[in-house]
Short mmCIF file of C-alpha atoms in Angstrom, two decimals:
data_model
loop_
_atom_site.label_atom_id
_atom_site.label_comp_id
_atom_site.label_asym_id
_atom_site.label_seq_id
_atom_site.Cartn_x
_atom_site.Cartn_y
_atom_site.Cartn_z
CA MET A 20 16.31 2.53 10.76
CA ASP A 21 17.64 5.31 13.00
CA GLU A 22 17.42 9.07 12.42
CA LYS A 23 20.99 9.32 11.11
CA GLU A 24 20.34 6.73 8.40
CA ILE A 25 17.24 8.59 7.28
CA THR A 26 19.22 11.82 7.09
CA ASP A 27 21.87 10.11 4.97
CA VAL A 28 19.31 9.12 2.31
CA THR A 29 16.98 12.08 2.69
CA TRP A 30 15.16 11.92 -0.63
CA ILE A 31 15.25 8.18 -1.48
CA PRO A 32 12.04 7.37 0.46
CA LEU A 33 10.34 10.31 -1.29
CA LEU A 34 11.51 9.03 -4.67
CA LEU A 35 10.08 5.56 -3.99
CA ILE A 36 6.70 6.72 -2.71
CA SER A 37 6.49 9.32 -5.50
CA LEU A 38 7.05 6.56 -8.07
CA ALA A 39 4.22 4.62 -6.43
CA ALA A 40 1.93 7.67 -6.60
CA PHE A 41 2.95 8.12 -10.23
CA ILE A 42 2.02 4.61 -11.45
CA ILE A 43 -1.21 4.50 -9.43
CA THR A 44 -2.45 7.68 -11.11
CA LEU A 45 -0.93 6.72 -14.47
CA ASP A 46 -3.18 3.66 -14.42
CA SER A 47 -6.29 5.82 -14.49
CA THR A 48 -5.31 7.80 -17.61
CA PHE A 49 -2.77 6.03 -19.83
CA MET A 50 -5.32 3.58 -21.23
CA ASN A 51 -7.70 6.35 -22.33
CA VAL A 52 -5.84 6.74 -25.62
CA ALA A 53 -5.82 2.98 -26.18
CA ILE A 54 -9.60 2.61 -26.03
CA SER A 55 -10.03 1.91 -29.75
CA GLN A 56 -7.17 -0.63 -29.65
CA LEU A 57 -8.63 -2.30 -26.55
CA ILE A 58 -11.97 -2.63 -28.32
CA THR A 59 -10.23 -4.42 -31.18
CA ASP A 60 -7.76 -6.54 -29.17
CA LEU A 61 -10.25 -7.70 -26.54
CA ASN A 62 -13.38 -7.62 -28.72
CA THR A 63 -15.23 -5.29 -26.36
CA THR A 64 -17.07 -1.91 -26.34
CA VAL A 65 -16.64 1.67 -25.12
CA SER A 66 -19.02 1.08 -22.21
CA THR A 67 -17.07 -1.99 -21.07
CA VAL A 68 -13.77 -0.11 -21.20
CA GLN A 69 -15.39 2.78 -19.33
CA LEU A 70 -16.56 0.33 -16.67
CA ILE A 71 -13.07 -1.19 -16.32
CA ILE A 72 -11.44 2.25 -15.98
CA SER A 73 -14.07 3.45 -13.50
CA PHE A 74 -13.87 0.33 -11.38
CA TYR A 75 -10.08 0.62 -11.06
CA THR A 76 -10.41 3.99 -9.35
CA LEU A 77 -13.64 2.97 -7.58
CA ILE A 78 -12.09 -0.12 -5.97
CA THR A 79 -9.09 1.98 -4.96
CA ALA A 80 -11.36 4.62 -3.42
CA SER A 81 -13.62 2.09 -1.68
CA LEU A 82 -10.70 0.44 0.11
CA MET A 83 -8.60 3.56 0.71
CA LEU A 84 -9.77 4.25 4.27
CA ILE A 85 -9.37 0.55 5.07
CA GLY A 86 -5.79 0.71 3.80
CA SER A 87 -5.31 3.86 5.85
CA ARG A 88 -6.50 2.18 9.06
CA LEU A 89 -4.37 -0.92 8.40
CA GLN A 90 -1.30 1.35 8.57
CA ASP A 91 -2.04 1.92 12.24
CA ILE A 92 -2.56 -1.80 12.84
CA ILE A 93 0.34 -3.46 11.01
CA GLY A 94 2.57 -0.49 10.14
CA LYS A 95 2.83 2.03 7.31
CA LYS A 96 5.81 0.46 5.57
CA LYS A 97 4.39 -3.07 5.71
CA VAL A 98 1.02 -1.96 4.29
CA PHE A 99 2.83 -0.05 1.54
CA LEU A 100 4.88 -3.10 0.53
CA ILE A 101 1.91 -5.52 0.71
CA GLY A 102 0.02 -3.15 -1.57
CA ALA A 103 3.00 -2.97 -3.93
CA GLY A 104 3.12 -6.78 -4.12
CA ILE A 105 -0.59 -7.10 -4.98
CA TYR A 106 -0.26 -4.26 -7.47
CA GLY A 107 2.67 -5.98 -9.18
CA ILE A 108 0.71 -9.22 -9.59
CA GLY A 109 -2.19 -7.24 -11.07
CA ALA A 110 0.12 -5.46 -13.51
CA LEU A 111 1.48 -8.79 -14.70
CA LEU A 112 -2.02 -10.23 -15.23
CA ALA A 113 -3.18 -7.08 -17.05
CA ALA A 114 -0.15 -7.23 -19.35
CA ILE A 115 -1.05 -10.75 -20.54
CA SER A 116 -4.85 -10.19 -20.69
CA GLN A 117 -6.66 -12.02 -23.48
CA ASN A 118 -10.16 -10.67 -22.78
CA ALA A 119 -12.00 -7.95 -20.88
CA LEU A 120 -12.49 -10.16 -17.80
CA MET A 121 -8.73 -10.79 -17.43
CA LEU A 122 -8.03 -7.08 -17.81
CA PHE A 123 -10.70 -6.28 -15.21
CA THR A 124 -9.23 -8.79 -12.75
CA GLY A 125 -5.63 -7.65 -13.16
CA TRP A 126 -6.18 -3.94 -13.61
CA SER A 127 -9.41 -2.97 -11.85
CA LEU A 128 -9.42 -5.55 -9.04
CA LEU A 129 -5.82 -6.43 -8.09
CA GLU A 130 -4.20 -3.11 -9.00
CA GLY A 131 -7.16 -1.34 -7.39
CA ILE A 132 -6.59 -3.22 -4.11
CA GLY A 133 -2.84 -2.63 -4.28
CA GLY A 134 -3.34 1.05 -4.98
CA SER A 135 -5.71 1.42 -2.02
CA LEU A 136 -3.00 0.12 0.31
CA MET A 137 -0.13 2.12 -1.19
CA THR A 138 -1.75 5.53 -1.74
CA PRO A 139 -2.56 6.59 1.86
CA ALA A 140 0.81 5.16 2.96
CA THR A 141 2.65 7.43 0.52
CA ILE A 142 1.19 10.55 2.12
CA SER A 143 1.55 9.45 5.75
CA ILE A 144 5.12 8.15 5.24
CA ALA A 145 6.08 11.50 3.70
CA SER A 146 4.31 13.44 6.47
CA GLN A 147 6.23 11.62 9.21
CA THR A 148 9.58 11.25 7.43
CA TYR A 149 9.95 14.94 6.54
CA LYS A 150 9.33 18.06 8.62
CA SER A 151 8.79 21.77 8.06
CA ASP A 152 9.70 23.01 4.54
CA LYS A 153 10.85 19.54 3.51
CA ARG A 154 7.39 18.22 4.37
CA THR A 155 5.73 20.87 2.17
CA PHE A 156 8.10 19.98 -0.67
CA ALA A 157 7.57 16.23 -0.20
CA LEU A 158 3.76 16.49 -0.20
CA ALA A 159 3.84 18.86 -3.17
CA MET A 160 6.10 16.43 -5.03
CA ILE A 161 3.75 13.49 -4.43
CA SER A 162 0.80 15.58 -5.64
CA ALA A 163 2.82 16.81 -8.59
CA MET A 164 3.85 13.28 -9.57
CA ALA A 165 0.23 12.17 -9.42
CA GLY A 166 -0.87 15.20 -11.43
CA ILE A 167 1.88 14.73 -14.01
CA ALA A 168 0.98 11.05 -14.30
CA ALA A 169 -2.65 11.96 -14.93
CA ALA A 170 -1.64 14.36 -17.69
CA ILE A 171 1.32 12.49 -19.20
CA GLY A 172 -0.60 9.22 -19.13
CA PRO A 173 -2.26 9.81 -22.51
CA LEU A 174 1.06 10.57 -24.25
CA PHE A 175 2.77 7.60 -22.59
CA GLY A 176 -0.16 5.37 -23.51
CA GLY A 177 -0.10 6.70 -27.04
CA ILE A 178 3.58 5.93 -27.50
CA VAL A 179 3.48 2.38 -26.15
CA THR A 180 0.17 1.56 -27.89
CA THR A 181 1.23 2.90 -31.28
CA PHE A 182 4.83 1.70 -31.39
CA LEU A 183 4.67 -1.35 -29.10
CA SER A 184 1.45 -2.39 -27.34
CA TRP A 185 -0.67 -1.03 -24.49
CA ARG A 186 0.49 -4.14 -22.58
CA TYR A 187 3.95 -2.58 -22.16
CA GLY A 188 2.42 0.11 -19.97
CA PHE A 189 1.64 -2.52 -17.36
CA VAL A 190 5.12 -4.02 -17.84
CA LEU A 191 6.65 -0.63 -16.94
CA GLU A 192 4.51 -0.50 -13.79
CA LEU A 193 5.73 -3.96 -12.82
CA LEU A 194 9.36 -2.85 -13.28
CA ILE A 195 8.77 0.19 -11.04
CA ILE A 196 7.28 -2.06 -8.36
CA ILE A 197 10.42 -4.21 -8.54
CA VAL A 198 12.58 -1.07 -8.06
CA VAL A 199 10.47 -0.13 -5.02
CA PHE A 200 11.12 -3.52 -3.43
CA ILE A 201 14.85 -3.39 -4.19
CA PHE A 202 15.26 -0.07 -2.34
CA SER A 203 12.50 -0.57 0.24
CA GLY A 204 15.09 -0.82 3.03
CA LYS A 205 15.53 2.95 2.75
CA ILE A 206 11.95 3.56 3.93
CA GLN A 207 11.67 4.18 7.66
CA ASN A 208 9.64 1.83 9.87
CA PHE A 209 6.89 3.44 11.93
CA GLU A 210 5.51 1.43 14.84
CA PRO A 211 1.79 0.46 14.73
CA THR A 212 -0.43 2.28 17.20
CA LEU A 213 -3.40 -0.14 17.14
CA THR A 214 -4.02 -3.89 17.27
CA LYS A 215 -6.01 -6.27 15.03
CA LYS A 216 -9.03 -6.15 17.35
CA ASP A 217 -9.32 -2.43 16.59
CA PHE A 218 -10.18 -3.09 12.93
CA ASP A 219 -13.71 -1.89 12.06
CA LEU A 220 -15.07 -4.69 9.85
CA THR A 221 -18.72 -3.56 9.82
CA GLY A 222 -17.81 0.00 8.89
CA SER A 223 -15.52 -1.28 6.14
CA ILE A 224 -18.29 -3.37 4.57
CA LEU A 225 -20.79 -0.48 4.70
CA LEU A 226 -18.30 1.90 3.09
CA ILE A 227 -17.41 -0.49 0.26
CA PHE A 228 -21.03 -1.23 -0.66
CA GLY A 229 -22.06 2.43 -0.29
CA LEU A 230 -19.41 3.78 -2.66
CA MET A 231 -19.72 0.94 -5.17
CA SER A 232 -23.52 1.30 -5.36
CA PHE A 233 -23.16 4.98 -6.17
CA VAL A 234 -20.65 4.69 -9.02
CA LEU A 235 -22.28 1.53 -10.40
CA GLY A 236 -25.56 3.43 -10.52
CA ILE A 237 -23.95 6.21 -12.57
CA LEU A 238 -22.37 3.70 -14.94
CA LEU A 239 -25.76 2.08 -15.58
CA LEU A 240 -27.38 5.40 -16.52
CA GLU A 241 -27.09 4.52 -20.18
CA GLU A 242 -28.95 1.23 -19.63
CA ASP A 243 -31.75 2.09 -17.22
CA VAL A 244 -32.50 5.39 -15.43
CA ILE A 245 -34.69 3.65 -12.84
CA ILE A 246 -31.87 1.29 -11.82
CA THR A 247 -29.51 4.26 -11.62
CA VAL A 248 -31.82 6.22 -9.32
CA SER A 249 -32.42 3.13 -7.17
CA LEU A 250 -28.70 2.41 -6.75
CA VAL A 251 -27.88 6.05 -5.95
CA ILE A 252 -30.63 6.13 -3.30
CA LEU A 253 -29.39 2.81 -1.90
CA SER A 254 -25.88 4.23 -1.80
CA LEU A 255 -26.98 7.30 0.16
CA VAL A 256 -28.84 5.10 2.65
CA ILE A 257 -25.82 2.81 3.15
CA LEU A 258 -23.40 5.73 3.51
CA SER A 259 -25.76 7.35 6.05
CA LEU A 260 -25.73 4.10 8.03
CA PHE A 261 -21.94 4.10 7.78
CA ALA A 262 -21.68 7.63 9.17
CA SER A 263 -24.11 6.80 11.99
CA TYR A 264 -22.25 3.61 12.87
CA GLU A 265 -18.87 5.35 12.87
CA TYR A 266 -20.24 8.13 15.08
CA GLY A 267 -21.54 5.51 17.51
CA LEU A 268 -18.12 3.86 17.72
CA THR A 269 -16.48 7.22 18.34
CA LYS A 270 -18.92 8.07 21.16
CA GLY A 271 -18.39 4.62 22.65
CA GLU A 272 -14.63 5.29 22.69
CA LYS A 273 -14.01 2.40 20.31
CA THR A 274 -11.83 2.56 17.20
CA PRO A 275 -13.85 3.51 14.08
CA LEU A 276 -12.65 3.22 10.49
CA ILE A 277 -12.74 7.00 10.49
CA ASP A 278 -13.25 9.31 13.45
CA ILE A 279 -16.21 11.42 12.37
CA ASN A 280 -14.93 14.21 14.64
CA MET A 281 -11.98 14.62 12.25
CA LEU A 282 -14.42 16.06 9.71
CA LYS A 283 -14.84 19.01 12.10
CA VAL A 284 -11.36 20.08 11.02
CA ARG A 285 -12.49 22.47 8.32
CA ASN A 286 -9.49 22.22 6.04
CA LEU A 287 -9.58 18.43 6.02
CA SER A 288 -13.28 18.12 5.17
CA VAL A 289 -13.29 20.99 2.66
CA GLY A 290 -9.94 19.92 1.23
CA THR A 291 -11.24 16.40 0.62
CA LEU A 292 -14.22 17.78 -1.30
CA ILE A 293 -11.95 20.07 -3.33
CA ARG A 294 -9.68 17.14 -4.18
CA LEU A 295 -12.69 15.05 -5.24
CA ILE A 296 -14.08 17.82 -7.45
CA THR A 297 -10.71 18.55 -9.07
CA SER A 298 -10.12 14.87 -9.87
CA LEU A 299 -13.68 14.49 -11.14
CA ALA A 300 -13.22 17.38 -13.57
CA MET A 301 -9.79 16.21 -14.71
CA GLY A 302 -10.54 12.49 -15.02
CA GLY A 303 -13.87 12.95 -16.74
CA SER A 304 -12.74 15.60 -19.22
CA LEU A 305 -9.60 13.65 -20.25
CA PHE A 306 -11.72 10.54 -20.84
CA ALA A 307 -14.26 12.46 -22.92
CA ILE A 308 -11.59 14.29 -24.96
CA SER A 309 -9.83 10.99 -25.66
CA ILE A 310 -13.08 9.44 -26.90
CA PHE A 311 -13.66 12.43 -29.20
CA LEU A 312 -10.15 12.46 -30.67
CA GLN A 313 -10.21 8.73 -31.41
CA SER A 314 -13.83 8.42 -32.51
CA VAL A 315 -14.48 11.61 -34.48
CA LEU A 316 -11.01 12.61 -35.68
CA LYS A 317 -9.82 8.96 -36.01
CA TYR A 318 -6.53 9.75 -34.26
CA ASP A 319 -4.31 6.84 -33.31
CA ALA A 320 -3.14 6.42 -29.72
CA PHE A 321 0.10 8.38 -30.21
CA THR A 322 -1.58 11.36 -31.90
CA THR A 323 -4.27 11.40 -29.22
CA GLY A 324 -1.61 11.51 -26.50
CA LEU A 325 0.26 14.23 -28.36
CA ASN A 326 -2.87 16.39 -28.44
CA LEU A 327 -3.20 16.03 -24.66
CA LEU A 328 0.49 16.88 -24.07
CA PRO A 329 -0.09 20.64 -23.49
CA ALA A 330 -2.08 19.75 -20.36
CA THR A 331 0.92 17.75 -19.10
CA VAL A 332 3.24 20.70 -19.66
CA GLY A 333 0.81 22.98 -17.83
CA ILE A 334 0.54 20.70 -14.79
CA LEU A 335 4.30 20.20 -14.64
CA LEU A 336 5.01 23.93 -14.87
CA SER A 337 2.56 24.99 -12.15
CA SER A 338 3.55 22.07 -9.90
CA ILE A 339 7.14 23.34 -9.93
CA ILE A 340 6.22 27.00 -9.50
CA ALA A 341 3.44 26.69 -6.89
CA PRO A 342 5.51 25.45 -3.89
CA LYS A 343 8.06 28.21 -4.50
CA LEU A 344 5.35 30.88 -4.60
CA THR A 345 3.99 29.90 -1.17
CA SER A 346 6.76 31.95 0.50
CA LYS A 347 5.17 35.08 -0.97
CA ILE A 348 1.54 34.14 -1.68
CA ASN A 349 -0.58 31.96 0.60
CA HIS A 350 -1.81 28.51 -0.42
CA LYS A 351 -5.45 29.56 -0.48
CA THR A 352 -4.91 32.36 -3.00
CA LEU A 353 -2.80 30.20 -5.30
CA ILE A 354 -5.43 27.44 -5.29
CA ARG A 355 -8.11 29.99 -6.23
CA VAL A 356 -5.96 31.25 -9.08
CA GLY A 357 -5.63 27.65 -10.26
CA PHE A 358 -9.38 27.13 -10.30
CA LEU A 359 -9.98 30.38 -12.20
CA ILE A 360 -7.41 29.45 -14.86
CA SER A 361 -8.80 25.93 -15.34
CA MET A 362 -12.40 27.26 -15.51
CA LEU A 363 -11.38 29.73 -18.21
CA ALA A 364 -9.65 26.92 -20.10
CA ALA A 365 -12.70 24.63 -19.93
CA THR A 366 -14.90 27.47 -21.22
CA ILE A 367 -12.51 28.05 -24.13
CA LEU A 368 -12.35 24.33 -24.93
CA SER A 369 -16.15 24.07 -25.05
CA THR A 370 -16.02 25.98 -28.35
CA ARG A 371 -13.03 24.15 -29.85
CA PHE A 372 -14.29 20.65 -30.63
CA GLY A 373 -15.54 19.90 -34.14
CA VAL A 374 -14.80 17.80 -37.18
CA ASN A 375 -12.06 20.30 -38.17
CA THR A 376 -10.34 20.34 -34.77
CA THR A 377 -6.52 20.34 -34.90
CA PHE A 378 -3.66 20.40 -32.37
CA SER A 379 -3.35 24.19 -32.64
CA THR A 380 -7.10 24.53 -32.05
CA ILE A 381 -7.09 22.92 -28.60
CA ALA A 382 -3.44 23.30 -27.46
CA PRO A 383 -3.85 26.73 -25.73
CA GLY A 384 -6.95 25.57 -23.86
CA MET A 385 -5.34 22.27 -22.86
CA PHE A 386 -2.23 24.07 -21.56
CA LEU A 387 -4.26 26.50 -19.45
CA PHE A 388 -6.43 23.62 -18.19
CA GLY A 389 -3.35 21.74 -16.95
CA LEU A 390 -1.72 24.91 -15.60
CA GLY A 391 -4.72 25.68 -13.41
CA LEU A 392 -5.16 22.11 -12.17
CA GLY A 393 -1.45 21.95 -11.28
CA PHE A 394 -1.83 24.74 -8.71
CA VAL A 395 -4.77 23.01 -7.05
CA LEU A 396 -3.23 19.52 -7.07
CA SER A 397 0.26 20.48 -5.86
CA LEU A 398 -0.89 22.57 -2.87
CA GLY A 399 -4.12 20.77 -1.97
CA ILE A 400 -2.69 18.11 0.35
CA ASP A 401 -0.51 20.48 2.39
CA ILE A 402 -3.33 22.91 3.18
CA SER A 403 -5.80 20.08 3.84
CA LEU A 404 -3.54 18.45 6.47
CA ALA A 405 -2.61 21.77 8.11
CA GLY A 406 -5.02 21.48 11.04
CA THR A 407 -4.81 17.71 11.54
CA LYS A 408 -3.04 16.27 14.58
CA GLU A 409 -0.04 14.05 13.86
CA LYS A 410 -1.72 10.98 15.38
CA ASN A 411 -4.54 11.34 12.82
CA GLN A 412 -2.28 11.80 9.79
CA SER A 413 -2.79 8.25 8.49
CA THR A 414 -6.58 8.46 8.52
CA ALA A 415 -6.53 12.02 7.16
CA SER A 416 -4.27 11.03 4.27
CA GLY A 417 -6.58 8.10 3.56
CA LEU A 418 -9.56 10.44 3.47
CA LEU A 419 -7.82 12.78 1.02
CA SER A 420 -6.73 9.89 -1.17
CA THR A 421 -10.27 8.53 -1.14
CA GLY A 422 -11.54 11.89 -2.35
CA GLN A 423 -9.01 11.98 -5.18
CA THR A 424 -9.55 8.44 -6.47
CA LEU A 425 -13.32 8.55 -6.00
CA GLY A 426 -13.29 11.78 -7.98
CA MET A 427 -11.40 10.11 -10.84
CA SER A 428 -13.88 7.22 -10.83
CA MET A 429 -16.89 9.55 -10.69
CA GLY A 430 -15.38 11.70 -13.43
CA THR A 431 -15.02 8.79 -15.84
CA ALA A 432 -18.47 7.52 -14.85
CA ILE A 433 -20.42 10.80 -14.79
CA ILE A 434 -18.76 12.87 -17.52
CA GLY A 435 -18.07 9.77 -19.61
CA CYS A 436 -21.74 8.84 -19.35
CA MET A 437 -22.75 12.39 -20.26
CA LEU A 438 -20.79 12.04 -23.47
CA ILE A 439 -22.03 8.53 -24.35
CA VAL A 440 -25.61 8.99 -23.15
CA GLY A 441 -25.80 12.42 -24.75
CA ALA A 442 -24.60 10.96 -28.04
CA THR A 443 -26.99 8.01 -27.76
CA TRP A 444 -29.95 10.25 -27.03
CA GLY A 445 -28.89 12.59 -29.82
CA LEU A 446 -28.89 9.81 -32.40
CA HIS A 447 -32.60 10.23 -33.06
CA ASP A 448 -32.30 13.91 -34.02
CA ALA A 449 -29.13 13.28 -36.01
CA VAL A 450 -30.73 10.41 -37.92
CA ASN A 451 -33.70 12.68 -38.68
CA THR A 452 -31.25 15.27 -40.10
CA TYR A 453 -28.88 13.08 -42.10
CA ALA A 454 -31.01 10.07 -42.90
CA PRO A 455 -34.68 11.16 -42.62
CA ASN A 456 -35.84 8.11 -44.55
CA GLN A 457 -34.37 5.93 -41.74
CA ILE A 458 -35.97 7.77 -38.80
CA ASN A 459 -38.27 4.86 -37.94
CA ASP A 460 -35.79 2.11 -38.80
CA GLU A 461 -34.89 0.44 -35.50
CA GLN A 462 -32.07 -1.54 -37.10
CA PHE A 463 -30.49 1.63 -38.46
CA HIS A 464 -30.62 3.21 -34.97
CA ALA A 465 -29.17 0.08 -33.39
CA GLU A 466 -26.34 -0.11 -35.90
CA SER A 467 -25.55 3.60 -35.47
CA GLN A 468 -25.32 3.06 -31.70
CA GLU A 469 -23.10 0.01 -32.26
CA TYR A 470 -20.83 2.15 -34.45
CA LEU A 471 -20.64 4.64 -31.55
CA GLN A 472 -19.86 1.95 -28.96
CA LYS A 473 -17.20 0.38 -31.18
CA MET A 474 -15.75 3.84 -31.99
CA GLY A 475 -15.70 2.89 -35.65
CA GLN A 476 -13.47 -0.13 -34.92
CA ILE A 477 -15.89 -2.49 -36.63
CA ASN A 478 -15.95 -4.46 -39.83
CA ILE A 479 -18.27 -2.55 -42.19
CA THR A 480 -19.66 -5.84 -43.48
CA GLU A 481 -21.29 -6.26 -40.07
CA LEU A 482 -23.39 -3.15 -40.74
CA GLN A 483 -26.12 -2.74 -43.32
CA GLY A 484 -26.63 0.30 -45.50
CA ASP A 485 -24.42 3.37 -45.87
CA THR A 486 -21.74 3.27 -43.15
CA SER A 487 -20.50 6.76 -44.06
CA ILE A 488 -23.87 8.20 -43.01
CA LYS A 489 -23.65 6.39 -39.65
CA GLU A 490 -20.17 7.85 -39.16
CA GLN A 491 -21.41 11.35 -39.98
CA ILE A 492 -24.27 10.95 -37.52
CA VAL A 493 -22.00 9.78 -34.70
CA ASN A 494 -19.46 12.56 -35.39
CA THR A 495 -22.18 15.20 -35.21
CA VAL A 496 -23.70 14.05 -31.93
CA LEU A 497 -20.28 13.61 -30.30
CA THR A 498 -19.28 17.13 -31.34
CA ASP A 499 -22.44 18.54 -29.74
CA ALA A 500 -21.94 16.38 -26.65
CA MET A 501 -18.37 17.69 -26.17
CA LYS A 502 -19.59 21.26 -25.92
CA PHE A 503 -21.88 20.19 -23.11
CA VAL A 504 -19.16 18.13 -21.39
CA MET A 505 -16.68 21.02 -21.22
CA SER A 506 -19.37 23.43 -20.01
CA VAL A 507 -20.23 20.99 -17.22
CA THR A 508 -16.52 20.66 -16.38
CA SER A 509 -16.27 24.43 -16.00
CA ALA A 510 -19.33 24.43 -13.71
CA ILE A 511 -17.81 21.65 -11.56
CA LEU A 512 -14.58 23.62 -11.19
CA ALA A 513 -16.63 26.67 -10.16
CA ILE A 514 -17.98 24.64 -7.23
CA GLY A 515 -14.38 23.90 -6.23
CA LEU A 516 -13.58 27.61 -6.36
CA LEU A 517 -16.51 28.41 -4.07
CA LEU A 518 -15.34 25.76 -1.60
CA THR A 519 -11.99 27.53 -1.20
CA LEU A 520 -13.87 30.30 0.62
CA ALA A 521 -14.25 27.89 3.55
CA LEU A 522 -10.51 27.08 3.79
CA ASN A 523 -8.26 28.46 6.52
CA ASP A 524 -4.76 29.30 5.37
CA ILE A 525 -1.83 27.34 6.81
CA LYS A 526 -0.43 30.37 8.64
CA SER A 527 -3.58 30.63 10.81
CA TYR A 528 -2.98 27.08 12.09
CA GLN A 529 0.69 27.83 12.70
CA LEU A 530 -0.22 30.89 14.78
CA LYS A 531 -2.63 28.80 16.88
CA ARG A 532 0.13 26.28 17.61
CA LEU A 533 2.51 29.08 18.65
CA LYS A 534 -0.08 30.53 21.05
CA LYS A 535 -0.50 27.10 22.65
#
């Protein structure tokens, strides 16, 4: 496709890659509100659903840099379309799932692989298709679409789950993939810069096992602390070997999966950490809030999504405003403002969850939470890529995407585990308060934990004794756990705020280029 043709259809490529970014992120949030229905339909538990959600984003993150490198070997557009094809097959399998294993295969595995190929391609295609102000707008739009998907996911999931079935969410994704293929001719071809022999297989294997060991360790915290510690240590060892191996390839002038020297570009390395932290806070808090609304308040999927809607509005509003404000206020300042707003919101929300919680109770906090995150998400990519050379754009975009998706996976794993483990550990004290005569009854404890894992979606004839007491116990410990979860979220966002001190603003890089 020549330059004139691209000019004639300026925004069609952006629309297609933005739709891809939308459904990839939507996948990590829209099923949160359907957790109780999934437990019933697939005869599973909260922990299993948490594992499936976490592994979707984990698999995507683990393969992201591989997908990024493949762009340079077989071409950005081809990698994007291969990923879209795999993703579409996964969406179809997820839509017809009859058990947790089928859902895991279609959603976590196939869609995870497809997402890992598409995501870095969306950023690099936008970076090379559009220039100057159009590039800033394009990157902001991709980030905004991803952020909106993360926030609107619960409402979308609530609507389809309540009035149709959660399966229709995957059907919609499949339809979008079909639209992408129909108009794929509008996406420009970019010639590969490497060959197949340049693919770093050893580094790829080390990265996959390193990341998976870490998140799997976190997910197993509820089962065995020793296994968790062992897997986290193993992960750190493997990732250290990965970094050493990649550095060796770079020194030997061979082609690594990632050029370690790229991490010397301050905005790229700091920006990747900021993106990880932001996604961790957002993904984890939305998962925990969804669990609370469905388990304690017994909200259906639609009502749960409706209660999360203010966050969607906040993200959408700031995502529209932020790019326009950059002409007057620098990226760095706006991102800091975003962090401060979202920290304030998380602090407010930490006092708002209880058995009498209503929409009006949490709506202001949810709106501010989304508003703050929108500033960070919409401007984060542009400032992170500011100092990166054009030839490294593919790898850099893959690194940023890895940070985002790994953050979502870690958020669901870490904050989700905080909620579930905190509630599980709090059962003893709650039983002592509400059912002191049962304090030493192992069966009562086991059944209370089962009630928690099934989120109340369980036939009461399967439980012995007074089920209302078990419900009261679970509600109490989840309420206490939510206060802790939102306080931790605020602390995580504070780390992101501190990291912005290390960022250089875009104008400083532009001045350096002019001097050269």
